[in-house]
PDB file of C-alpha atoms in Angstrom:
ATOM      1  CA  MET A  44      -0.239   0.057  -0.048  1.00 91.00           C
ATOM      2  CA  ILE A  45       1.418   3.232  -1.133  1.00 95.00           C
ATOM      3  CA  LYS A  46       1.311   5.679   2.324  1.00 93.00           C
ATOM      4  CA  LYS A  47       3.146   8.363   0.551  1.00 95.00           C
ATOM      5  CA  GLU A  48       2.881   8.799  -3.335  1.00 94.00           C
ATOM      6  CA  CYS A  49       5.645   9.780  -5.767  1.00 94.00           C
ATOM      7  CA  LYS A  50       5.052  13.568  -6.437  1.00 92.00           C
ATOM      8  CA  LYS A  51       7.360  16.079  -8.122  1.00 93.00           C
ATOM      9  CA  SER A  52       9.833  17.507  -5.611  1.00 93.00           C
ATOM     10  CA  PHE A  53      10.286  21.048  -4.680  1.00 94.00           C
ATOM     11  CA  ARG A  54      13.218  21.391  -7.118  1.00 95.00           C
ATOM     12  CA  LEU A  55      11.684  20.001 -10.249  1.00 96.00           C
ATOM     13  CA  LEU A  56       8.500  22.151  -9.563  1.00 95.00           C
ATOM     14  CA  GLY A  57      10.763  25.050  -9.321  1.00 96.00           C
ATOM     15  CA  LEU A  58      12.865  24.356 -12.302  1.00 97.00           C
ATOM     16  CA  GLU A  59       9.690  24.122 -14.418  1.00 97.00           C
ATOM     17  CA  THR A  60       8.489  27.307 -12.964  1.00 97.00           C
ATOM     18  CA  ILE A  61      11.728  29.119 -13.994  1.00 97.00           C
ATOM     19  CA  HIS A  62      11.875  27.547 -17.312  1.00 97.00           C
ATOM     20  CA  ARG A  63       8.368  28.908 -18.327  1.00 96.00           C
ATOM     21  CA  ARG A  64       8.918  32.331 -16.590  1.00 97.00           C
ATOM     22  CA  ILE A  65      12.468  33.073 -18.304  1.00 96.00           C
ATOM     23  CA  SER A  66      13.112  34.515 -21.712  1.00 95.00           C
ATOM     24  CA  PRO A  67      13.870  31.855 -24.422  1.00 94.00           C
ATOM     25  CA  SER A  68      17.072  33.856 -25.054  1.00 95.00           C
ATOM     26  CA  HIS A  69      18.179  34.054 -21.321  1.00 96.00           C
ATOM     27  CA  GLN A  70      21.846  33.207 -20.642  1.00 95.00           C
ATOM     28  CA  ARG A  71      21.001  30.827 -17.931  1.00 95.00           C
ATOM     29  CA  ARG A  72      18.345  28.793 -19.844  1.00 96.00           C
ATOM     30  CA  SER A  73      20.585  26.012 -21.119  1.00 96.00           C
ATOM     31  CA  VAL A  74      21.776  25.405 -17.690  1.00 97.00           C
ATOM     32  CA  ILE A  75      18.062  25.416 -16.371  1.00 97.00           C
ATOM     33  CA  GLU A  76      17.161  22.838 -19.218  1.00 97.00           C
ATOM     34  CA  GLU A  77      19.875  20.540 -18.307  1.00 96.00           C
ATOM     35  CA  ASN A  78      18.876  20.524 -14.695  1.00 97.00           C
ATOM     36  CA  LEU A  79      15.312  20.140 -15.501  1.00 97.00           C
ATOM     37  CA  ARG A  80      16.013  16.994 -17.729  1.00 95.00           C
ATOM     38  CA  ARG A  81      17.784  15.378 -14.978  1.00 93.00           C
ATOM     39  CA  GLU A  82      15.187  16.160 -12.559  1.00 95.00           C
ATOM     40  CA  LYS A  83      12.427  14.971 -14.904  1.00 96.00           C
ATOM     41  CA  ALA A  84      14.295  11.639 -15.496  1.00 94.00           C
ATOM     42  CA  GLY A  85      14.656  10.937 -11.671  1.00 94.00           C
ATOM     43  CA  TYR A  86      11.074  11.539 -11.114  1.00 96.00           C
ATOM     44  CA  GLN A  87       9.682   9.409 -14.021  1.00 96.00           C
ATOM     45  CA  GLY A  88      12.268   6.670 -12.979  1.00 94.00           C
ATOM     46  CA  GLU A  89      10.767   6.684  -9.434  1.00 95.00           C
ATOM     47  CA  LYS A  90       7.373   6.829 -10.705  1.00 95.00           C
ATOM     48  CA  SER A  91       7.702   4.126 -13.157  1.00 95.00           C
ATOM     49  CA  LEU A  92       8.506   1.786 -10.067  1.00 95.00           C
ATOM     50  CA  ASP A  93       4.728   1.882  -9.046  1.00 95.00           C
ATOM     51  CA  TYR A  94       3.790  -0.552 -11.510  1.00 95.00           C
ATOM     52  CA  TYR A  95       6.260  -3.049 -10.258  1.00 96.00           C
ATOM     53  CA  LEU A  96       5.666  -2.290  -6.558  1.00 96.00           C
ATOM     54  CA  SER A  97       1.993  -2.885  -6.952  1.00 95.00           C
ATOM     55  CA  PHE A  98       2.585  -6.416  -7.130  1.00 95.00           C
ATOM     56  CA  LEU A  99       3.666  -6.289  -3.456  1.00 95.00           C
ATOM     57  CA  SER A 100       0.804  -7.298  -0.961  1.00 94.00           C
ATOM     58  CA  ASP A 101      -1.039  -4.211   0.363  1.00 93.00           C
ATOM     59  CA  ARG A 102      -1.640  -6.447   3.679  1.00 93.00           C
ATOM     60  CA  LYS A 103       2.290  -6.960   4.144  1.00 95.00           C
ATOM     61  CA  TYR A 104       4.015  -3.961   2.779  1.00 97.00           C
ATOM     62  CA  LEU A 105       3.949  -0.105   3.110  1.00 97.00           C
ATOM     63  CA  ILE A 106       5.573   2.279   0.406  1.00 98.00           C
ATOM     64  CA  PHE A 107       6.712   5.599   0.992  1.00 98.00           C
ATOM     65  CA  HIS A 108       8.120   8.011  -1.688  1.00 97.00           C
ATOM     66  CA  GLY A 109      10.753  10.546  -1.149  1.00 95.00           C
ATOM     67  CA  ILE A 110      10.930  10.483   2.615  1.00 97.00           C
ATOM     68  CA  ARG A 111      13.387  13.197   3.990  1.00 96.00           C
ATOM     69  CA  LEU A 112      14.172  13.068   7.884  1.00 96.00           C
ATOM     70  CA  HIS A 113      16.724  14.219  10.079  1.00 92.00           C
ATOM     71  CA  ASN A 114      18.885  12.785  12.764  1.00 86.00           C
ATOM     72  CA  THR A 115      20.146  15.942  14.378  1.00 75.00           C
ATOM     73  CA  ASN A 116      18.802  19.418  13.874  1.00 69.00           C
ATOM     74  CA  GLN A 117      21.682  20.062  11.367  1.00 77.00           C
ATOM     75  CA  TYR A 118      21.776  16.945   9.147  1.00 87.00           C
ATOM     76  CA  TYR A 119      18.992  15.600   6.780  1.00 94.00           C
ATOM     77  CA  PHE A 120      18.834  12.355   4.720  1.00 96.00           C
ATOM     78  CA  GLN A 121      16.452  11.378   2.126  1.00 96.00           C
ATOM     79  CA  MET A 122      15.294   8.028   0.588  1.00 97.00           C
ATOM     80  CA  ASP A 123      13.899   7.548  -2.895  1.00 97.00           C
ATOM     81  CA  ILE A 124      11.502   4.781  -1.725  1.00 98.00           C
ATOM     82  CA  LEU A 125      11.213   3.259   1.548  1.00 98.00           C
ATOM     83  CA  ILE A 126       9.274  -0.091   1.969  1.00 98.00           C
ATOM     84  CA  LEU A 127       7.902  -1.296   5.360  1.00 97.00           C
ATOM     85  CA  SER A 128       7.000  -4.809   6.635  1.00 96.00           C
ATOM     86  CA  GLN A 129       6.701  -6.283  10.088  1.00 96.00           C
ATOM     87  CA  SER A 130       9.903  -8.169   9.226  1.00 96.00           C
ATOM     88  CA  PHE A 131      12.348  -6.009   7.478  1.00 97.00           C
ATOM     89  CA  PHE A 132      12.729  -2.831   5.750  1.00 98.00           C
ATOM     90  CA  VAL A 133      13.947  -2.147   2.336  1.00 98.00           C
ATOM     91  CA  ILE A 134      15.510   1.102   0.816  1.00 98.00           C
ATOM     92  CA  LEU A 135      15.721   1.862  -2.782  1.00 98.00           C
ATOM     93  CA  GLU A 136      17.910   4.386  -4.612  1.00 97.00           C
ATOM     94  CA  VAL A 137      16.499   4.852  -7.838  1.00 97.00           C
ATOM     95  CA  LYS A 138      18.465   5.812 -11.211  1.00 96.00           C
ATOM     96  CA  ASN A 139      16.852   6.200 -14.483  1.00 94.00           C
ATOM     97  CA  PHE A 140      20.029   6.288 -16.712  1.00 93.00           C
ATOM     98  CA  GLY A 141      20.245   5.408 -20.475  1.00 92.00           C
ATOM     99  CA  GLY A 142      22.803   3.897 -22.569  1.00 94.00           C
ATOM    100  CA  ALA A 143      25.442   1.803 -20.842  1.00 96.00           C
ATOM    101  CA  ILE A 144      26.545   2.216 -17.046  1.00 95.00           C
ATOM    102  CA  THR A 145      29.482   0.877 -15.340  1.00 94.00           C
ATOM    103  CA  PHE A 146      29.693   0.269 -11.368  1.00 93.00           C
ATOM    104  CA  ASP A 147      33.366   0.647 -10.515  1.00 91.00           C
ATOM    105  CA  GLU A 148      33.886  -0.847  -7.172  1.00 86.00           C
ATOM    106  CA  GLU A 149      37.392   0.280  -6.819  1.00 86.00           C
ATOM    107  CA  LEU A 150      36.782   4.132  -7.680  1.00 89.00           C
ATOM    108  CA  LYS A 151      33.426   4.061  -5.986  1.00 89.00           C
ATOM    109  CA  GLN A 152      32.034   5.659  -9.175  1.00 93.00           C
ATOM    110  CA  LEU A 153      29.230   5.091 -11.541  1.00 94.00           C
ATOM    111  CA  ILE A 154      30.303   5.734 -15.224  1.00 95.00           C
ATOM    112  CA  GLN A 155      27.658   6.310 -18.085  1.00 95.00           C
ATOM    113  CA  GLU A 156      28.268   5.944 -21.820  1.00 95.00           C
ATOM    114  CA  LYS A 157      25.466   7.268 -24.144  1.00 92.00           C
ATOM    115  CA  ASP A 158      25.568   8.988 -27.335  1.00 91.00           C
ATOM    116  CA  GLY A 159      29.409   8.826 -27.565  1.00 90.00           C
ATOM    117  CA  GLU A 160      29.600  10.777 -24.291  1.00 93.00           C
ATOM    118  CA  ILE A 161      30.902   9.545 -20.851  1.00 95.00           C
ATOM    119  CA  LYS A 162      29.818  11.008 -17.548  1.00 93.00           C
ATOM    120  CA  VAL A 163      30.852  10.263 -14.174  1.00 95.00           C
ATOM    121  CA  TYR A 164      28.396  10.168 -11.190  1.00 94.00           C
ATOM    122  CA  GLN A 165      28.693   9.398  -7.401  1.00 93.00           C
ATOM    123  CA  ASP A 166      28.567   5.637  -6.429  1.00 94.00           C
ATOM    124  CA  PRO A 167      24.881   4.859  -5.721  1.00 95.00           C
ATOM    125  CA  LEU A 168      25.801   1.966  -3.876  1.00 95.00           C
ATOM    126  CA  SER A 169      27.575   3.983  -1.404  1.00 94.00           C
ATOM    127  CA  GLN A 170      24.761   6.502  -1.284  1.00 96.00           C
ATOM    128  CA  VAL A 171      22.144   4.019  -0.490  1.00 97.00           C
ATOM    129  CA  LEU A 172      24.435   2.299   2.179  1.00 96.00           C
ATOM    130  CA  LEU A 173      24.771   5.537   3.804  1.00 96.00           C
ATOM    131  CA  GLN A 174      21.089   6.002   3.823  1.00 97.00           C
ATOM    132  CA  LYS A 175      20.837   2.659   5.555  1.00 97.00           C
ATOM    133  CA  ARG A 176      23.040   3.914   8.180  1.00 95.00           C
ATOM    134  CA  GLN A 177      21.504   7.015   8.535  1.00 95.00           C
ATOM    135  CA  PHE A 178      17.621   5.556   8.745  1.00 96.00           C
ATOM    136  CA  ALA A 179      19.037   2.927  11.335  1.00 95.00           C
ATOM    137  CA  LYS A 180      20.302   5.780  13.370  1.00 94.00           C
ATOM    138  CA  TRP A 181      16.913   7.430  13.057  1.00 95.00           C
ATOM    139  CA  LEU A 182      15.075   4.473  14.066  1.00 96.00           C
ATOM    140  CA  GLN A 183      17.189   4.457  16.937  1.00 94.00           C
ATOM    141  CA  ILE A 184      16.528   8.043  18.097  1.00 93.00           C
ATOM    142  CA  HIS A 185      13.030   7.422  17.918  1.00 94.00           C
ATOM    143  CA  LYS A 186      13.177   3.954  20.110  1.00 93.00           C
ATOM    144  CA  ILE A 187      11.907   1.728  17.103  1.00 92.00           C
ATOM    145  CA  SER A 188      12.829  -1.863  17.321  1.00 87.00           C
ATOM    146  CA  SER A 189      15.706  -2.790  15.160  1.00 83.00           C
ATOM    147  CA  LEU A 190      14.889  -4.844  11.976  1.00 92.00           C
ATOM    148  CA  PRO A 191      16.996  -5.979   9.131  1.00 96.00           C
ATOM    149  CA  ILE A 192      17.467  -3.024   6.366  1.00 97.00           C
ATOM    150  CA  PHE A 193      18.075  -4.094   2.834  1.00 97.00           C
ATOM    151  CA  THR A 194      19.151  -1.748   0.153  1.00 97.00           C
ATOM    152  CA  PHE A 195      18.889  -1.911  -3.464  1.00 97.00           C
ATOM    153  CA  VAL A 196      20.122   0.472  -6.561  1.00 97.00           C
ATOM    154  CA  VAL A 197      17.279   0.079  -8.930  1.00 97.00           C
ATOM    155  CA  ILE A 198      17.875   0.827 -12.723  1.00 96.00           C
ATOM    156  CA  SER A 199      14.504   1.977 -13.940  1.00 95.00           C
ATOM    157  CA  ASN A 200      15.236   2.181 -17.614  1.00 93.00           C
ATOM    158  CA  PRO A 201      14.517  -1.426 -19.079  1.00 90.00           C
ATOM    159  CA  TYR A 202      17.004  -0.884 -21.995  1.00 92.00           C
ATOM    160  CA  THR A 203      20.323   0.368 -19.953  1.00 95.00           C
ATOM    161  CA  LEU A 204      23.123  -2.103 -20.241  1.00 95.00           C
ATOM    162  CA  ILE A 205      24.705  -2.642 -16.959  1.00 93.00           C
ATOM    163  CA  HIS A 206      28.261  -3.524 -16.369  1.00 91.00           C
ATOM    164  CA  PHE A 207      30.418  -4.133 -13.137  1.00 90.00           C
ATOM    165  CA  LYS A 208      34.042  -3.325 -12.853  1.00 88.00           C
ATOM    166  CA  ASN A 209      36.118  -4.599  -9.968  1.00 80.00           C
ATOM    167  CA  SER A 210      33.082  -6.581  -8.728  1.00 71.00           C
ATOM    168  CA  SER A 211      32.565  -7.211  -5.123  1.00 70.00           C
ATOM    169  CA  ASN A 212      29.869  -8.751  -2.788  1.00 75.00           C
ATOM    170  CA  ARG A 213      27.666  -5.548  -3.415  1.00 79.00           C
ATOM    171  CA  LEU A 214      26.560  -6.737  -6.910  1.00 83.00           C
ATOM    172  CA  HIS A 215      23.372  -8.342  -5.399  1.00 88.00           C
ATOM    173  CA  MET A 216      22.457  -4.826  -4.342  1.00 93.00           C
ATOM    174  CA  VAL A 217      21.857  -3.930  -8.111  1.00 94.00           C
ATOM    175  CA  SER A 218      18.505  -4.590  -9.797  1.00 94.00           C
ATOM    176  CA  ASN A 219      16.386  -3.471 -12.803  1.00 92.00           C
ATOM    177  CA  SER A 220      12.506  -2.668 -12.140  1.00 93.00           C
ATOM    178  CA  MET A 221      11.496  -6.235 -13.439  1.00 92.00           C
ATOM    179  CA  HIS A 222      13.622  -8.219 -11.210  1.00 94.00           C
ATOM    180  CA  LEU A 223      13.052  -6.085  -8.017  1.00 96.00           C
ATOM    181  CA  ILE A 224      10.123  -7.849  -6.851  1.00 96.00           C
ATOM    182  CA  SER A 225      11.558 -11.413  -7.068  1.00 95.00           C
ATOM    183  CA  LYS A 226      14.522  -9.808  -4.980  1.00 96.00           C
ATOM    184  CA  ILE A 227      12.049  -8.588  -2.196  1.00 96.00           C
ATOM    185  CA  GLU A 228      10.162 -11.816  -2.144  1.00 95.00           C
ATOM    186  CA  ASP A 229      13.619 -13.765  -1.728  1.00 95.00           C
ATOM    187  CA  ILE A 230      14.230 -11.525   1.177  1.00 96.00           C
ATOM    188  CA  GLU A 231      10.696 -12.209   2.866  1.00 95.00           C
ATOM    189  CA  ARG A 232      11.291 -16.027   2.421  1.00 94.00           C
ATOM    190  CA  ILE A 233      14.323 -15.697   4.849  1.00 94.00           C
ATOM    191  CA  ASN A 234      13.052 -12.951   6.833  1.00 92.00           C
ATOM    192  CA  HIS A 235       9.593 -14.103   7.564  1.00 87.00           C
ATOM    193  CA  ARG A 236       9.103 -13.694  11.196  1.00 91.00           C
ATOM    194  CA  ASP A 237       7.327 -10.579  12.510  1.00 92.00           C
ATOM    195  CA  VAL A 238       9.270  -8.410  14.530  1.00 93.00           C
ATOM    196  CA  LEU A 239       6.745  -5.372  14.822  1.00 95.00           C
ATOM    197  CA  THR A 240       3.135  -5.843  15.521  1.00 95.00           C
ATOM    198  CA  LYS A 241       0.609  -4.007  13.067  1.00 94.00           C
ATOM    199  CA  LYS A 242       0.117  -1.507  15.931  1.00 95.00           C
ATOM    200  CA  GLU A 243       3.792  -0.537  15.950  1.00 95.00           C
ATOM    201  CA  ILE A 244       3.893  -0.363  11.932  1.00 96.00           C
ATOM    202  CA  GLN A 245       0.970   2.113  12.363  1.00 95.00           C
ATOM    203  CA  LYS A 246       2.766   4.017  14.734  1.00 96.00           C
ATOM    204  CA  LEU A 247       5.850   4.192  12.624  1.00 97.00           C
ATOM    205  CA  THR A 248       4.015   5.206   9.508  1.00 97.00           C
ATOM    206  CA  LYS A 249       2.545   8.337  11.613  1.00 97.00           C
ATOM    207  CA  LEU A 250       5.950   9.132  12.786  1.00 97.00           C
ATOM    208  CA  LEU A 251       7.312   9.009   9.116  1.00 97.00           C
ATOM    209  CA  LEU A 252       4.772  11.200   7.712  1.00 96.00           C
ATOM    210  CA  ARG A 253       5.058  13.705  10.546  1.00 95.00           C
ATOM    211  CA  GLU A 254       8.691  14.072  10.427  1.00 95.00           C
ATOM    212  CA  ASN A 255       9.021  14.278   6.752  1.00 95.00           C
ATOM    213  CA  GLU A 256      10.287  17.562   5.611  1.00 92.00           C
ATOM    214  CA  SER A 257      10.619  18.691   2.053  1.00 88.00           C
ATOM    215  CA  LYS A 258      13.765  20.117   0.850  1.00 88.00           C
ATOM    216  CA  LYS A 259      13.442  23.873  -0.169  1.00 89.00           C
ATOM    217  CA  GLU A 260      16.015  25.583  -2.327  1.00 92.00           C
ATOM    218  CA  ASP A 261      16.369  29.172  -3.361  1.00 95.00           C
ATOM    219  CA  LEU A 262      16.832  28.438  -7.175  1.00 97.00           C
ATOM    220  CA  LEU A 263      16.981  31.960  -8.271  1.00 97.00           C
ATOM    221  CA  LYS A 264      20.102  32.480  -6.213  1.00 96.00           C
ATOM    222  CA  GLN A 265      21.564  29.080  -7.003  1.00 96.00           C
ATOM    223  CA  PHE A 266      21.216  29.727 -10.719  1.00 96.00           C
ATOM    224  CA  GLN A 267      21.992  33.471 -10.417  1.00 96.00           C
ATOM    225  CA  ILE A 268      18.922  34.914 -11.831  1.00 97.00           C
ATOM    226  CA  HIS A 269      17.441  38.241 -10.529  1.00 96.00           C
ATOM    227  CA  LYS A 270      13.682  38.333  -9.757  1.00 95.00           C
ATOM    228  CA  ASP A 271      13.183  41.047 -12.202  1.00 95.00           C
ATOM    229  CA  GLU A 272      14.065  38.557 -14.970  1.00 97.00           C
ATOM    230  CA  ILE A 273      11.150  36.302 -14.157  1.00 97.00           C
ATOM    231  CA  ILE A 274       8.130  36.730 -16.582  1.00 97.00           C
ATOM    232  CA  LYS A 275       4.970  37.750 -14.519  1.00 97.00           C
ATOM    233  CA  GLY A 276       1.331  37.052 -15.262  1.00 97.00           C
ATOM    234  CA  VAL A 277      -1.117  34.174 -14.969  1.00 97.00           C
ATOM    235  CA  TYR A 278      -0.188  31.324 -17.478  1.00 96.00           C
ATOM    236  CA  CYS A 279      -2.562  29.135 -19.325  1.00 95.00           C
ATOM    237  CA  PRO A 280      -3.012  25.596 -17.668  1.00 93.00           C
ATOM    238  CA  ASN A 281      -3.836  24.258 -20.986  1.00 94.00           C
ATOM    239  CA  CYS A 282      -1.078  25.440 -23.293  1.00 94.00           C
ATOM    240  CA  PHE A 283       1.298  27.324 -20.630  1.00 93.00           C
ATOM    241  CA  GLN A 284       1.195  30.601 -22.711  1.00 93.00           C
ATOM    242  CA  LEU A 285       1.674  33.852 -20.758  1.00 94.00           C
ATOM    243  CA  PRO A 286       0.108  35.900 -19.972  1.00 94.00           C
ATOM    244  CA  MET A 287      -3.625  35.339 -19.897  1.00 95.00           C
ATOM    245  CA  LYS A 288      -6.003  38.192 -19.813  1.00 95.00           C
ATOM    246  CA  ARG A 289      -8.759  38.820 -17.164  1.00 93.00           C
ATOM    247  CA  GLY A 290     -12.290  39.610 -18.104  1.00 91.00           C
ATOM    248  CA  HIS A 291     -15.843  38.893 -16.775  1.00 89.00           C
ATOM    249  CA  GLY A 292     -14.460  36.873 -13.750  1.00 90.00           C
ATOM    250  CA  LYS A 293     -12.283  34.436 -15.769  1.00 93.00           C
ATOM    251  CA  TRP A 294      -8.701  34.305 -17.348  1.00 96.00           C
ATOM    252  CA  TYR A 295      -8.632  33.995 -21.308  1.00 96.00           C
ATOM    253  CA  CYS A 296      -5.688  32.567 -23.237  1.00 96.00           C
ATOM    254  CA  ASN A 297      -5.103  34.172 -26.583  1.00 93.00           C
ATOM    255  CA  GLN A 298      -2.959  31.322 -27.692  1.00 93.00           C
ATOM    256  CA  CYS A 299      -5.515  28.232 -27.205  1.00 94.00           C
ATOM    257  CA  LEU A 300      -8.448  30.389 -26.671  1.00 94.00           C
ATOM    258  CA  GLN A 301      -9.188  28.237 -23.564  1.00 94.00           C
ATOM    259  CA  SER A 302     -10.699  29.998 -20.345  1.00 95.00           C
ATOM    260  CA  SER A 303     -10.484  29.228 -16.652  1.00 95.00           C
ATOM    261  CA  LYS A 304     -11.758  30.659 -13.484  1.00 93.00           C
ATOM    262  CA  HIS A 305      -9.025  29.413 -11.213  1.00 93.00           C
ATOM    263  CA  ALA A 306      -5.935  29.744 -13.584  1.00 95.00           C
ATOM    264  CA  HIS A 307      -4.335  32.288 -11.100  1.00 95.00           C
ATOM    265  CA  LEU A 308      -3.877  29.399  -8.476  1.00 94.00           C
ATOM    266  CA  PHE A 309      -1.322  27.781 -10.388  1.00 94.00           C
ATOM    267  CA  SER A 310       0.559  30.953 -11.040  1.00 95.00           C
ATOM    268  CA  LEU A 311       0.355  31.553  -7.118  1.00 96.00           C
ATOM    269  CA  GLN A 312       2.029  28.288  -6.718  1.00 94.00           C
ATOM    270  CA  ASP A 313       4.649  29.506  -8.995  1.00 96.00           C
ATOM    271  CA  TYR A 314       4.960  32.516  -6.599  1.00 96.00           C
ATOM    272  CA  ILE A 315       5.322  30.268  -3.801  1.00 95.00           C
ATOM    273  CA  LEU A 316       8.271  28.198  -5.439  1.00 95.00           C
ATOM    274  CA  LEU A 317      10.037  31.188  -6.438  1.00 96.00           C
ATOM    275  CA  PHE A 318       9.521  33.619  -3.611  1.00 96.00           C
ATOM    276  CA  GLY A 319       8.075  31.935  -0.672  1.00 93.00           C
ATOM    277  CA  THR A 320       4.465  31.716   0.902  1.00 93.00           C
ATOM    278  CA  SER A 321       4.341  35.486   2.296  1.00 95.00           C
ATOM    279  CA  ILE A 322       2.431  37.875  -0.102  1.00 96.00           C
ATOM    280  CA  THR A 323       1.146  41.414  -0.069  1.00 96.00           C
ATOM    281  CA  HIS A 324      -1.752  42.932  -1.839  1.00 95.00           C
ATOM    282  CA  LYS A 325       0.719  44.808  -4.017  1.00 95.00           C
ATOM    283  CA  GLN A 326       2.915  41.736  -4.557  1.00 96.00           C
ATOM    284  CA  LEU A 327      -0.109  39.578  -5.483  1.00 97.00           C
ATOM    285  CA  SER A 328      -1.435  42.262  -8.071  1.00 96.00           C
ATOM    286  CA  ASP A 329       2.078  42.651  -9.594  1.00 97.00           C
ATOM    287  CA  PHE A 330       3.003  38.988 -10.074  1.00 97.00           C
ATOM    288  CA  LEU A 331      -0.508  38.056 -11.486  1.00 97.00           C
ATOM    289  CA  GLN A 332      -0.441  41.318 -13.621  1.00 96.00           C
ATOM    290  CA  ILE A 333      -3.848  42.625 -12.518  1.00 95.00           C
ATOM    291  CA  SER A 334      -4.482  46.343 -12.889  1.00 92.00           C
ATOM    292  CA  SER A 335      -7.544  46.452 -10.939  1.00 93.00           C
ATOM    293  CA  ARG A 336      -7.332  46.743  -7.136  1.00 94.00           C
ATOM    294  CA  THR A 337     -10.949  45.321  -6.847  1.00 94.00           C
ATOM    295  CA  ILE A 338     -10.188  42.238  -8.863  1.00 94.00           C
ATOM    296  CA  THR A 339      -6.995  41.689  -6.556  1.00 95.00           C
ATOM    297  CA  THR A 340      -9.040  42.203  -3.364  1.00 94.00           C
ATOM    298  CA  ASN A 341     -11.819  39.760  -4.642  1.00 94.00           C
ATOM    299  CA  ILE A 342      -9.171  37.084  -5.258  1.00 94.00           C
ATOM    300  CA  ILE A 343      -7.511  37.338  -2.132  1.00 93.00           C
ATOM    301  CA  LYS A 344     -10.796  37.039  -0.461  1.00 94.00           C
ATOM    302  CA  SER A 345     -11.867  33.897  -2.252  1.00 92.00           C
ATOM    303  CA  LEU A 346      -8.734  32.439  -1.189  1.00 91.00           C
ATOM    304  CA  ASN A 347      -9.830  33.184   2.409  1.00 91.00           C
ATOM    305  CA  LEU A 348      -5.925  33.474   3.298  1.00 91.00           C
ATOM    306  CA  PRO A 349      -4.882  33.909   6.855  1.00 92.00           C
ATOM    307  CA  PHE A 350      -2.877  37.307   7.558  1.00 92.00           C
ATOM    308  CA  GLU A 351      -1.094  39.415   9.742  1.00 92.00           C
ATOM    309  CA  GLY A 352      -1.232  43.260   9.947  1.00 91.00           C
ATOM    310  CA  LYS A 353      -3.489  45.776   8.761  1.00 86.00           C
ATOM    311  CA  GLY A 354      -4.051  48.311   5.582  1.00 81.00           C
ATOM    312  CA  LYS A 355      -0.922  48.234   3.160  1.00 81.00           C
ATOM    313  CA  GLY A 356       1.039  46.314   5.772  1.00 86.00           C
ATOM    314  CA  ARG A 357      -1.072  43.377   5.619  1.00 93.00           C
ATOM    315  CA  VAL A 358       1.016  40.182   4.629  1.00 96.00           C
ATOM    316  CA  TYR A 359      -1.079  37.207   3.459  1.00 95.00           C
ATOM    317  CA  GLU A 360       0.140  33.644   4.002  1.00 94.00           C
ATOM    318  CA  LEU A 361      -0.076  31.028   1.018  1.00 93.00           C
ATOM    319  CA  SER A 362       0.697  27.948   2.872  1.00 87.00           C
ATOM    320  CA  ILE A 363      -2.796  26.469   2.230  1.00 81.00           C
ATOM    321  CA  LEU A 364      -1.990  26.567  -1.461  1.00 80.00           C
ATOM    322  CA  GLU A 365       1.795  25.011  -0.656  1.00 77.00           C
ATOM    323  CA  ARG A 366       0.068  21.861   1.005  1.00 73.00           C
ATOM    324  CA  ASN A 367      -1.498  20.840  -2.137  1.00 68.00           C
ATOM    325  CA  MET A 368       1.965  20.890  -4.089  1.00 62.00           C
ATOM    326  CA  PHE A 369       4.114  18.257  -1.908  1.00 59.00           C
TER     327      PHE A 369
END
């Protein structure tokens, strides 16, 4: 049973937002596009595993995508997929590489060859083993009974050619999507004794969901993009054209001729991703490119946003929209 669905990360959503709100000729556009391509590939690879994970028994297994936890106030760790059972836990590090990849055990690197280009990445086997140590420590901090924790690096692209150099006893930790379930079933045959009760698993599930904290980044600062370079306005949810025009209580797109009553909600999510959850009447009007103060006021009233302050100093909180994103 999936207890935490696979959703786009803050980083992926933010990159998508920047990509549609900077000029096609922007000097940082190619860098944004390359990072966006990588993030999309990772998301699609993780999402594709849901089909195979659906063959696991809902009665025996609980599945969490993208759980991010902290062992101290300073250090966080994130697992692509965490699988709980009453007998053992499984951590999956998902990689959506194409072409041919080589796990170099001596240098602790992953080398990808694709379209005549060679790229070197951090060793995902070492990554997932570190996640295992961090999760074990997290369980200890929260006084959760110790269970065996198994780890796999899953290559989600079925056409990827996998090689091993200087192979070791860690090779069993690598799997493609199709063989993953049989590997988990092999673990189950050996580790079939229940250690945790159903009540304890339910308690752990609530704790994981409560302690999960999405990572947020200042992407504009990271990619050296000034806020004034962001194209403002409401984008069309149908064709993504900017900006839509407001009239008669709706937003109208001149490109695809579609209309929407609630297109501004998607653009306010863009604001959250780029600038945070606090917004004033003036900032909302400016970002959505609304010339009428009355229309801006009506939109704010319709959202029923919590606020602090009075008059022009009033600051509204957009957290209610943020909760629907992650």
